[in-house]
Coordinates of C-alpha atoms in Angstrom, one line a residue:
X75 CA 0.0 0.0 0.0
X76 CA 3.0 2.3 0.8
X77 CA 4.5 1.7 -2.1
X78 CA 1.6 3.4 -4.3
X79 CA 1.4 6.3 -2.1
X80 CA 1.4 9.8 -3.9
X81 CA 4.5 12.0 -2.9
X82 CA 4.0 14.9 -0.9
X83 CA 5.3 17.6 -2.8
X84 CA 5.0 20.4 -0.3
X85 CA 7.2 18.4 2.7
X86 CA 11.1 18.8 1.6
X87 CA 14.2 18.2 3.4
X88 CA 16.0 21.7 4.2
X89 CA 19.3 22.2 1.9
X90 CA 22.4 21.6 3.3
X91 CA 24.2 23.9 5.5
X92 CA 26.7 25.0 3.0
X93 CA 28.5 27.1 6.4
X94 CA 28.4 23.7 8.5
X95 CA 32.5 23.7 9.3
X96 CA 34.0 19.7 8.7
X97 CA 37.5 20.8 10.0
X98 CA 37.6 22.2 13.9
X99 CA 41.2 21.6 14.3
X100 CA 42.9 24.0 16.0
X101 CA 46.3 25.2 13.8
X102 CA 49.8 24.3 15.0
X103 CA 51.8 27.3 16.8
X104 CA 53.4 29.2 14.0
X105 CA 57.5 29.0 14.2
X106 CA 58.1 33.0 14.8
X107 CA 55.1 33.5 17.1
X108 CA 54.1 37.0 17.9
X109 CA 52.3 39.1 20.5
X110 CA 50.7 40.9 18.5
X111 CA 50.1 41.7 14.5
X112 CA 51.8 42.2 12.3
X113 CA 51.4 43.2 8.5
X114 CA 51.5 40.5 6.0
X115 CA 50.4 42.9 3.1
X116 CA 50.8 46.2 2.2
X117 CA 50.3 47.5 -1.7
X118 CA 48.6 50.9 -3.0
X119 CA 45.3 48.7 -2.8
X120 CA 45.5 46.6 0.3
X121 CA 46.8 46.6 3.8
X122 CA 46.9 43.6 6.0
X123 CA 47.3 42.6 9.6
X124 CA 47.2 39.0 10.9
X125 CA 47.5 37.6 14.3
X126 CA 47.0 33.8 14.8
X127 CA 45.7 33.0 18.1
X128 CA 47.8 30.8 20.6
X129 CA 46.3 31.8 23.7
X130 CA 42.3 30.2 23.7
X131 CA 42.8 27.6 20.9
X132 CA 39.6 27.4 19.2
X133 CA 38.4 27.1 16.3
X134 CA 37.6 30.3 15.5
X135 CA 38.8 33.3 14.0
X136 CA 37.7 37.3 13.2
X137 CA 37.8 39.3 10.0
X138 CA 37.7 42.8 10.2
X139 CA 37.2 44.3 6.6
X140 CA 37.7 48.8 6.4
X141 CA 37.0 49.0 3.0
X142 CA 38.1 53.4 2.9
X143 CA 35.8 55.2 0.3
X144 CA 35.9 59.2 -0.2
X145 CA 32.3 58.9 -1.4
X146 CA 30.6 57.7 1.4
X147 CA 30.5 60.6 3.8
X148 CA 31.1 63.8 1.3
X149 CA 27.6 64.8 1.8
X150 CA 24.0 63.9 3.5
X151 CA 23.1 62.4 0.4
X152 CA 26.0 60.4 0.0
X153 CA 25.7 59.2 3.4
X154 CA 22.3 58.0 3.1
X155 CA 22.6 56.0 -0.1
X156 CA 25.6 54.2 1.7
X157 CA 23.4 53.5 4.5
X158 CA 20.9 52.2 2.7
X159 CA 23.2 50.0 0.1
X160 CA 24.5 48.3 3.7
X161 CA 20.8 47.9 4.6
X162 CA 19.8 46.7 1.3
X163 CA 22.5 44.3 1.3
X164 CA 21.8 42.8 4.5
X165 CA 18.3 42.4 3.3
X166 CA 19.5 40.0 0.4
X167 CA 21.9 38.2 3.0
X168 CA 18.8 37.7 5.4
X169 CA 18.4 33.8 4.0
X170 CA 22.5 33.2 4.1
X171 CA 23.1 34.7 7.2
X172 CA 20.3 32.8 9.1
X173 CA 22.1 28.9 8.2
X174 CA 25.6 30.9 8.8
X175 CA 24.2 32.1 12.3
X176 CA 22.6 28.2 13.0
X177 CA 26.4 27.0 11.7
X178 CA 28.1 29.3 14.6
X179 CA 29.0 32.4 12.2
X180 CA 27.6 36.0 11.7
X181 CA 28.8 39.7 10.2
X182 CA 28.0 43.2 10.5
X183 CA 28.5 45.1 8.1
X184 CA 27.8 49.3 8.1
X185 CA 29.1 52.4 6.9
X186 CA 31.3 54.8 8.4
X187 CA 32.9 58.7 7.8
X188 CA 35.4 56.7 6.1
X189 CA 33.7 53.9 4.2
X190 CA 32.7 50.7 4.8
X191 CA 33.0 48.3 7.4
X192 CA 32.8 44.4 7.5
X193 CA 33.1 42.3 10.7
X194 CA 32.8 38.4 10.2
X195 CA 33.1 36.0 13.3
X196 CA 32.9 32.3 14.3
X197 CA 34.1 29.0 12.9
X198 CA 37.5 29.7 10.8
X199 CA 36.8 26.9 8.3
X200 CA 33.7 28.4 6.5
X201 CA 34.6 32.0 8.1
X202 CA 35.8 32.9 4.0
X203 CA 33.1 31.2 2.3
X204 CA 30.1 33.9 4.4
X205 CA 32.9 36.5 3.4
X206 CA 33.2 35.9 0.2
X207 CA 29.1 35.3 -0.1
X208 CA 29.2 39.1 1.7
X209 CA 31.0 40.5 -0.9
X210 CA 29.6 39.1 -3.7
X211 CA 26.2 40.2 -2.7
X212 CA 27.2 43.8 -1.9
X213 CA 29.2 43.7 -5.7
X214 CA 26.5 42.2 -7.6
X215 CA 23.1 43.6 -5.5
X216 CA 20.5 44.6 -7.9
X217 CA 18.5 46.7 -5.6
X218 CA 14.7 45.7 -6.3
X219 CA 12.0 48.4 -5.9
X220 CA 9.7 46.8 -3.3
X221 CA 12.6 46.5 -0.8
X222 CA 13.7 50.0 -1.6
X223 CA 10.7 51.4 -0.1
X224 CA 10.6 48.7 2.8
X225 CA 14.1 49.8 3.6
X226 CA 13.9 53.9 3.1
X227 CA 10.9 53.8 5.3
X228 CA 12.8 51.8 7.7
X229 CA 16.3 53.8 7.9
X230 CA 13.4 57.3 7.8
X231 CA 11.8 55.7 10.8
X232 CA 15.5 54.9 12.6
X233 CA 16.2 58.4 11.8
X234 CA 13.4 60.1 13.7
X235 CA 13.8 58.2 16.4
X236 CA 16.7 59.6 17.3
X237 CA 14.7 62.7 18.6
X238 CA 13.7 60.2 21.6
X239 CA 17.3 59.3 22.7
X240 CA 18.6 61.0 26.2
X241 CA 19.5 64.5 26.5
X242 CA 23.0 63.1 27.3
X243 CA 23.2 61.4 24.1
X244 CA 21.7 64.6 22.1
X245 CA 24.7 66.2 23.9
X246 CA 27.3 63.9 23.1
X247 CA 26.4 64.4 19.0
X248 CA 26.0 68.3 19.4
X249 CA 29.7 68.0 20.8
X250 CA 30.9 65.9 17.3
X251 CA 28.6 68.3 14.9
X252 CA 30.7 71.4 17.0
X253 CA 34.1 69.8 16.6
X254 CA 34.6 67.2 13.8
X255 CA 34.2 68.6 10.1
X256 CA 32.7 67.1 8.0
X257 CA 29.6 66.0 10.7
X258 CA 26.3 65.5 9.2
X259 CA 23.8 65.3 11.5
X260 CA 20.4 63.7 11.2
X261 CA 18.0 67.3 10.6
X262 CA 20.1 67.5 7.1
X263 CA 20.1 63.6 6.2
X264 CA 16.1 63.9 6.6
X265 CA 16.3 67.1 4.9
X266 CA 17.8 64.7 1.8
X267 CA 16.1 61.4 2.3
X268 CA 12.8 61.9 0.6
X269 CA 14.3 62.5 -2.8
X270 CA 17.1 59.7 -2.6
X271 CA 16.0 57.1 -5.5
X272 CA 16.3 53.9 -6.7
X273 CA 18.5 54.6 -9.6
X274 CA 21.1 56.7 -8.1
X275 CA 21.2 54.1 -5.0
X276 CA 22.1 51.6 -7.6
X277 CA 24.8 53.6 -9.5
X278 CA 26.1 54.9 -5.9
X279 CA 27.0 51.4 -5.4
X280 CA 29.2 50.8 -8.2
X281 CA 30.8 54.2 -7.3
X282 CA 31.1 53.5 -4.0
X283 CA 33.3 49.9 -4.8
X284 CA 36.7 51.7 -7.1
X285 CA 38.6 53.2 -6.3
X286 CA 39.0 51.8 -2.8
X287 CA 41.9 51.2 0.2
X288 CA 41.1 47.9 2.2
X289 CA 42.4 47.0 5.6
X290 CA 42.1 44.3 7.0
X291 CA 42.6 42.2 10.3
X292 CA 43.2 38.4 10.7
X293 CA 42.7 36.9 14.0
X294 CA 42.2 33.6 15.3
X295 CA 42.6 30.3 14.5
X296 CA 44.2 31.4 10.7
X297 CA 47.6 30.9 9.4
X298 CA 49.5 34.3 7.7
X299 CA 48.8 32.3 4.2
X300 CA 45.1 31.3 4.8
X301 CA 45.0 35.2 5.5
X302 CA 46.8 36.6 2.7
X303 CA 44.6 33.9 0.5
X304 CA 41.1 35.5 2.1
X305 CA 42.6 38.9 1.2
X306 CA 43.1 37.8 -2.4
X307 CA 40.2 36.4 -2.9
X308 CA 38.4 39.4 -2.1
X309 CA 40.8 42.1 -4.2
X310 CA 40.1 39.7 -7.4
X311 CA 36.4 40.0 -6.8
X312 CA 36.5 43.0 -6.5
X313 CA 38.9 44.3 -8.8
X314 CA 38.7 48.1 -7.3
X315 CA 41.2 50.5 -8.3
X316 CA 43.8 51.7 -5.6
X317 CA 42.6 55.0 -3.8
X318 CA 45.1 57.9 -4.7
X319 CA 46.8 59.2 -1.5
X320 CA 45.0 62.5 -2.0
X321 CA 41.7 61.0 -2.1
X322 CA 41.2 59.7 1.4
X323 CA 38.9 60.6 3.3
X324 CA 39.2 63.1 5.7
X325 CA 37.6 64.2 8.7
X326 CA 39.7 66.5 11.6
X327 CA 38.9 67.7 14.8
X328 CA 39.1 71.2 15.7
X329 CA 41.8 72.0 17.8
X330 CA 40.5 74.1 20.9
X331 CA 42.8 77.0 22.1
X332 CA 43.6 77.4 25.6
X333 CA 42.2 80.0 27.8
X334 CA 38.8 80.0 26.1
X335 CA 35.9 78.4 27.7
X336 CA 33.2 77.7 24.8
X337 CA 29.1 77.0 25.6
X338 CA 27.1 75.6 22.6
X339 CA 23.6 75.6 24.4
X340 CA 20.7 73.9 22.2
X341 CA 16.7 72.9 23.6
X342 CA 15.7 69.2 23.5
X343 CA 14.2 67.8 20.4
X344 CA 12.0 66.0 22.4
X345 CA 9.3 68.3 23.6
X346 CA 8.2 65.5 26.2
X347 CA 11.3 65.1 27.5
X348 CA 11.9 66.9 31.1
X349 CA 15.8 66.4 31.6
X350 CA 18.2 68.4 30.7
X351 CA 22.2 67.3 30.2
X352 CA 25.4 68.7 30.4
X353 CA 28.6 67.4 28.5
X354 CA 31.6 69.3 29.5
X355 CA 34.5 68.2 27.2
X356 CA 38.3 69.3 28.3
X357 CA 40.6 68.9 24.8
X358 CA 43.8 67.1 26.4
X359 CA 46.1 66.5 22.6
X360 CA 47.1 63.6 20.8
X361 CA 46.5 60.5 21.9
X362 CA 50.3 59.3 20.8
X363 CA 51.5 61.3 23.8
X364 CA 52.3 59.0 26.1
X365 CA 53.0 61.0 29.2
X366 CA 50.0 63.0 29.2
X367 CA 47.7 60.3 27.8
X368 CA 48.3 58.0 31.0
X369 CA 48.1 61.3 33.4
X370 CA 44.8 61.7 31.7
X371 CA 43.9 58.2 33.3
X372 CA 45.4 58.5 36.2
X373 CA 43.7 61.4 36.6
X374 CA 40.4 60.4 35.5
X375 CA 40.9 56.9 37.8
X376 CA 41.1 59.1 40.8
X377 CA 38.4 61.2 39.9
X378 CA 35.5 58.5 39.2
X379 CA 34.5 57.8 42.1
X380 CA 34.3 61.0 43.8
X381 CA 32.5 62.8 41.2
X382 CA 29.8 60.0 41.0
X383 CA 29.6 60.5 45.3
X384 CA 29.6 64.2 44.7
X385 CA 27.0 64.8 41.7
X386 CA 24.6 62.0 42.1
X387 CA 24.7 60.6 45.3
X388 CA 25.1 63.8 47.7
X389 CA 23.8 66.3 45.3
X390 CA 21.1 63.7 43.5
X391 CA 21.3 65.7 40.4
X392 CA 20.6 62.6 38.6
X393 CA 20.7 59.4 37.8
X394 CA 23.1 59.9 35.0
X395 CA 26.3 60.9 36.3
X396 CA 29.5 60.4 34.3
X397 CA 33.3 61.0 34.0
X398 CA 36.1 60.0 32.2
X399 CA 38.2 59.6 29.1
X400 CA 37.6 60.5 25.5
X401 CA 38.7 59.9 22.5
X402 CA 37.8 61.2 19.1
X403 CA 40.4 61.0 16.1
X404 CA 43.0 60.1 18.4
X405 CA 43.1 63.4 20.3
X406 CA 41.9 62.5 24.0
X407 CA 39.8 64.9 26.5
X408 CA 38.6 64.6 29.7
X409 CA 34.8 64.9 30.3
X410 CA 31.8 64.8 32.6
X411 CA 28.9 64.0 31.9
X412 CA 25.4 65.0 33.8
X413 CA 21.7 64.4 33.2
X414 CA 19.2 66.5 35.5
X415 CA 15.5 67.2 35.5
X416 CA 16.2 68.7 38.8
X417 CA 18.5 71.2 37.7
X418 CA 19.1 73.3 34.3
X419 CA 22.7 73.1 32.5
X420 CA 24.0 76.1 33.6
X421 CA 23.8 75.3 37.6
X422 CA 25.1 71.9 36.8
X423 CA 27.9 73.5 35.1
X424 CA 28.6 75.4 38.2
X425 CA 28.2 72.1 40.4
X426 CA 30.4 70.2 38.1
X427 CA 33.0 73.2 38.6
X428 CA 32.9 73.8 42.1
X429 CA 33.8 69.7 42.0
X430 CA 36.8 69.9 40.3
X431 CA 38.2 73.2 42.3
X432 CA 37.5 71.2 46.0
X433 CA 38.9 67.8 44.5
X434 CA 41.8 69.8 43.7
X435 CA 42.2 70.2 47.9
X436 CA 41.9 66.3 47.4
X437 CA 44.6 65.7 45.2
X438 CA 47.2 67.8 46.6
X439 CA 46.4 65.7 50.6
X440 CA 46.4 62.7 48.7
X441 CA 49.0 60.8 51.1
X442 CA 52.1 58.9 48.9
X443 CA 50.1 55.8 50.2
X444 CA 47.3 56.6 48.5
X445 CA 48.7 57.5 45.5
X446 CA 50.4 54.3 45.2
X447 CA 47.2 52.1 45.8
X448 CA 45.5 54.2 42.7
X449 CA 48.5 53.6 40.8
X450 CA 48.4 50.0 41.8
X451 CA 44.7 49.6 41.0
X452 CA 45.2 51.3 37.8
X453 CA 48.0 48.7 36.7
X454 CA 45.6 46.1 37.2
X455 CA 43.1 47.4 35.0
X456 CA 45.9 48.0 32.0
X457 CA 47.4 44.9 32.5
X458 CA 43.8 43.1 32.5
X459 CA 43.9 39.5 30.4
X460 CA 41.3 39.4 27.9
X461 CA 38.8 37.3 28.9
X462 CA 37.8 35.8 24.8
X463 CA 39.7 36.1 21.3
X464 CA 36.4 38.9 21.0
X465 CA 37.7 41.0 23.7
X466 CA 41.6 41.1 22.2
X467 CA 40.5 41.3 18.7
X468 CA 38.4 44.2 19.8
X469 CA 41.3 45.9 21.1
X470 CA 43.3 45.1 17.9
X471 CA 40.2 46.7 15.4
X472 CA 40.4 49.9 17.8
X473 CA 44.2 51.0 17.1
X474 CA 43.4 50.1 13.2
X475 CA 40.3 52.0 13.4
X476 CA 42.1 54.8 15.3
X477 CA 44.8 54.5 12.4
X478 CA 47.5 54.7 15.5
X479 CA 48.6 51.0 15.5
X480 CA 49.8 50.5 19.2
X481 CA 49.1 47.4 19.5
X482 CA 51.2 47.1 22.5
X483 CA 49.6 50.4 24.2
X484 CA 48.3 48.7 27.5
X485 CA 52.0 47.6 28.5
X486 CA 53.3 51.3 27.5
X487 CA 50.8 53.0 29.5
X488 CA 51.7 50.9 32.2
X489 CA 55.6 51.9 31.7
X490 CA 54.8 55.3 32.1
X491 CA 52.7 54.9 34.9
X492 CA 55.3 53.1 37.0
X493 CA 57.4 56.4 36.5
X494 CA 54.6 58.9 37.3
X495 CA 54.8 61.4 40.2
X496 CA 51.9 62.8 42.7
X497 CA 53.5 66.1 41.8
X498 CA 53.0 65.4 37.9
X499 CA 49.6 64.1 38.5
X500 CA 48.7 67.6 40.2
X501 CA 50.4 69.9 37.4
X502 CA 48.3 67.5 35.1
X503 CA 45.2 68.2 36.5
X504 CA 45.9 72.0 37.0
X505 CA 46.8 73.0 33.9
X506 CA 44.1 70.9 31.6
X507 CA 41.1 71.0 34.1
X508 CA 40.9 74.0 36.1
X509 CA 43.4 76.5 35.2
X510 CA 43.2 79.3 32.6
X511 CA 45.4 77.3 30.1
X512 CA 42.2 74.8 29.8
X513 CA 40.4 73.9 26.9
X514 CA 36.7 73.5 27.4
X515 CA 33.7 73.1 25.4
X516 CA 30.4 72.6 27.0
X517 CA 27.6 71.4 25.4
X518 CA 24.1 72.5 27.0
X519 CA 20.6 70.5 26.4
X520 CA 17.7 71.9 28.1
X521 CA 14.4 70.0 28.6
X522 CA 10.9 71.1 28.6
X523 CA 11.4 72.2 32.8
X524 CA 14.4 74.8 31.9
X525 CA 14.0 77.9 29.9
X526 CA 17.0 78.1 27.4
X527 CA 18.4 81.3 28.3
X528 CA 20.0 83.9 25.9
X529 CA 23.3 84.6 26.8
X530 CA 26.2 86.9 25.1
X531 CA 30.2 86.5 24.9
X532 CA 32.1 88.5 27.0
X533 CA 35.8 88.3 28.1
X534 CA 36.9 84.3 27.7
X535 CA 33.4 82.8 27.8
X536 CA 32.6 82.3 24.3
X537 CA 28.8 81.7 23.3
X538 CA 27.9 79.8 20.2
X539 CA 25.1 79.7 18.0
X540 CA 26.5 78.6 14.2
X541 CA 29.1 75.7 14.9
X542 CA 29.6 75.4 11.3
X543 CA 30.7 78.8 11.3
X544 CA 32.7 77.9 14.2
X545 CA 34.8 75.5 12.4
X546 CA 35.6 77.7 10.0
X547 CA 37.5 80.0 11.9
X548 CA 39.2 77.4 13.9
X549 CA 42.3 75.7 13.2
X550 CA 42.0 71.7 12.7
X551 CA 44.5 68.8 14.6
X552 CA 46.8 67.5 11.7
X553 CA 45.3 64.8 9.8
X554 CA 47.0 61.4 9.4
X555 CA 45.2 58.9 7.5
X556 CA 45.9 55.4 6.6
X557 CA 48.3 55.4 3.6
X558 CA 50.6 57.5 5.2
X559 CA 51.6 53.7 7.4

C-alpha cells in the first residue's frame, strides 16, 4: 500500500548547510610567534594585519574588513545612499546569514565617515566562504523596488527616532557636529532622504566599490597564508582601483585653544522630555602622547568615584552621572557627563566646577600611600587578560580604526605609569582641568522644565550659536590617514 502512495510535494528536506565547518582543528603554533600583529600585506590597494591566536585555541577566527571610500561621507546624500546599500544588502543576505548564524558564524557590516565596514566572526573553516558570499552580494546587489521602499521607510523611521534618545546622548552628537568637520547630522540627512532614488542608489554602489583602500585584520585560528589567500580572494572579486593618496577621506577635529571656555547651548528635540544634560569636554592632545595620555587616566581613575559620590549621590542631580576619558580622532579629552530634570545646565555647570576646584584640595592631601594604591589599581586594570579572542581582537580593530597602531599600548601605558609622580599628577590636573590654560567646550541641552536662556560672549566665555561657522575660523588637529603607514 505504501509503495503506491502519492509523494507529498510540499514536505522537503532543508538544503544543506553550506557554512556547517567539517574541519575544527585547532592550527599548529606558527614557528616566529608574535604578541601581536603584524602586516603581512601592504600595496597601494591593500593593507593587512594578521594575528593567529595561541592563547584560547579554538576554532575560531575574526575578519575585520575597512573598506576606505571618499564617497561615502562627502555629503548627506552620499551618506544616506551608503546607509541604505548596507541595509539593502543585509536584506539579500537575510536567507544566508540565518544557516551561517545556526552553523556558529555572523557579520556586521555598516558604513562609516570613512567607508565601509565588514566584521565576520565564528568558525574559521567556513569563516571565507560567508565572506566571500558578503562581498559578492554587496558587488552584484540589484537593488529591487519593493525592498527599496521597505528599507527607506525603515532607515526614515530609525532616523526620527533619534529625537527620543537621552538629552546626554543629544549632547554627546551636538559636541561631534561642533568639533569634527565634516559631521552631518540627522535634521540635514532627513532634509535629503525623501528625494534619494532607486536609480542613483544603484549607480552609488558601483561608485562607491573603485577606487578603494582595504584594511584588513586576521585573527584567530588562521595561518599568515590562509589570510593573505582571504585577502586575495576578495581584491580579485572586487577588482577596485587603488585609492590615490589625495583622495582619502578626511575628517579633523578642531583644535581648541587654551584659555577659552566655549558653551554651545541647544533645547531638546523632544518636547516631552523633562531632563536636561550637560557634556563638558576638556581637549587634552594627541592621543600618541604617552605621558599626558596615562596622566589623563590616572587622573580620571582618581576622579570616578568621587565625582559620582559628589554629583549624584550627595547632590542627587541625577541618575546619570559620568566621568572620564575620550577619544575622538586620536586626540583624548577629559569629560563629565550629567543628566538632570532637577537642575538646568548652567547650575550643573557650576556644580560640576565647584567639584573639580575642592577635588583639587583632594589631590594635593592625597598621602604617597594613597597615591600608590590608585597607581596599583590602575596597573591592574591596564594589565587586564582578555577574557575571549572577541575582547583582544576588539582591542586590535580599535588601534586600526584609530589608524594609530599600538598594539602594545596597554604595557606602554603601564611603563609610564610606573614612572609617574603625585606632583606630575597635580600639574596635570591644573593646567588641563581647572586653570586658565584649559580647553573646554560645553555642550548645553535643556528640557521642557528649563527655559534656554539667551546669553552673550564676554571676556573668555565664548557663546555659540553657528558651529559650522565655528569650524571655520578654527584651526584643525593634523590629519594622518591610513596610507601614510
Amino acid at each position: 500500500m505504501w509503495q503506491n502512495f502519492p509523494k507529498e510535494t510540499a514536505l522537503a528536506l532543508p538544503i544543506v548547510n553550506p557554512f556547517i565547518p567539517t574541519d575544527l582543528g585547532i592550527k599548529a603554533k606558527p614557528e616566529n610567534e608574535v604578541k601581536y600583529p603584524v602586516r603581512i600585506k601592504e600595496t597601494d590597494l591593500t593593507r593587512l594585519w594578521h594575528k593567529q591566536d595561541t592563547t584560547f585555541n579554538k576554532p575560531t577566527a575574526v575578519f575585520y574588513l575597512q573598506m576606505f571610500s571618499p564617497l561615502v561621507y562627502a555629503n548627506p546624500r552620499t551618506v544616506l545612499k551608503a546607509n541604505l546599500i548596507s541595509m539593502l544588502c543585509g536584506d539579500a543576505l537575510n536567507e544566508y546569514a540565518y544557516y551561517a548564524r545556526e552553523a556558529g558564524l555572523s557579520y556586521t557590516l555598516h558604513h562609516s565617515t570613512q567607508g565601509l565596514q565588514l566584521k565576520v566572526k565564528g568558525y574559521n573553516d567556513k569563516l571565507g566562504t560567508l565572506t566571500q558570499r558578503i562581498l559578492e552580494t554587496l558587488k552584484t546587489l540589484v537593488i529591487k523596488s519593493d525592498r527599496f521602499i521597505v528599507i527607506k521607510d525603515m532607515l526614515k523611521k530609525s532616523l526620527l527616532n533619534i529625537k527620543t534618545n537621552q538629552p546626554y546622548e543629544h549632547a554627546r552628537s551636538y559636541l561631534e557636529f561642533a568639533l569634527l568637520e565634516p559631521k552631518w547630522t540627522t535634521e540635514e540627512k532627513l532634509l535629503f532622504l525623501d528625494d534619494i532614488e532607486l536609480k542613483e542608489t544603484q549607480e552609488f554602489l558601483n561608485e562607491m566599490l573603485s577606487p578603494i583602500f582595504l584594511e584588513g585584520l586576521v585573527y584567530g585560528n588562521m595561518t599568515s597564508q590562509e589570510a593573505l589567500g582571504l585577502i586575495q580572494n576578495l581584491e580579485n572579486y572586487l577588482s577596485s582601483k587603488a585609492l590615490l593618496s589625495s583622495e582619502f577621506p578626511k575628517q579633523r577635529l578642531v583644535q581648541l585653544d587654551p584659555g577659552i571656555v566655549r558653551y554651545y547651548a541647544r533645547v531638546e528635540p523632544n518636547e516631552n522630555n523633562s531632563n536636561s544634560a550637560i557634556f563638558n569636554y576638556y581637549q587634552i592632545g594627541p592621543q600618541s602622547n604617552f605621558r599626558s595620555s596615562l596622566l589623563l587616566l590616572l587622573c580620571a581613575h582618581v576622579i570616578r568615584e568621587a565625582a559620582f559620590d559628589t554629583l549624584r549621590t550627595k547632590q542627587q542631580l541625577g541618575y546619570i552621572v559620568w566621568s572620564g576619558t575620550m577619544y575622538l580622532h586620536s586626540t583624548a579629552a577629559f569629560r563629565v557627563v550629567v543628566q538632570s530634570s532637577v537642575q538646568p545646565p548652567e547650575v550643573l555647570d557650576e556644580r560640576i566646577e565647584e567639584f573639580l576646584i575642592s577635588h583639587a584640595k583632594t589631590l594635593e592631601s592625597m598621602s604617597n600611600e594613597e597615591f600608590k594604591n590608585n597607581v596599583e589599581s590602575l596597573s591592574v586594570i591596564l594589565l587586564e587578560k582578555p577574557l575571549s579572542q572577541y575582547d583582544e581582537v576588539n582591542k586590535y580593530i580599535a588601534e586600526i580604526q584609530s589608524q594609530q597602531y599600538v598594539f602594545d599600548r596597554a604595557q606602554l601605558l603601564d611603563a609610564e605609569l610606573k614612572t609617574a609622580t603625585h606632583k606630575e599628577l597635580l600639574e596635570f590636573y591644573y593646567t588641563n582641568i581647572l586653570k586658565d590654560s584649559r580647553k573646554k567646550f560645553s555642550v548645553q541641552v535643556y528640557g521642557n522644565k528649563h527655559n534656554k536662556p539667551e546669553r552673550k560672549s564676554e571676556g573668555n566665555t565664548h557663546f555659540i550659536s553657528d558651529p559650522v561657522a565655528f569650524k571655520i575660523s578654527m584651526p584643525l588637529w593634523p590629519f594622518k590617514h591610513s596610507l601614510n603607514k
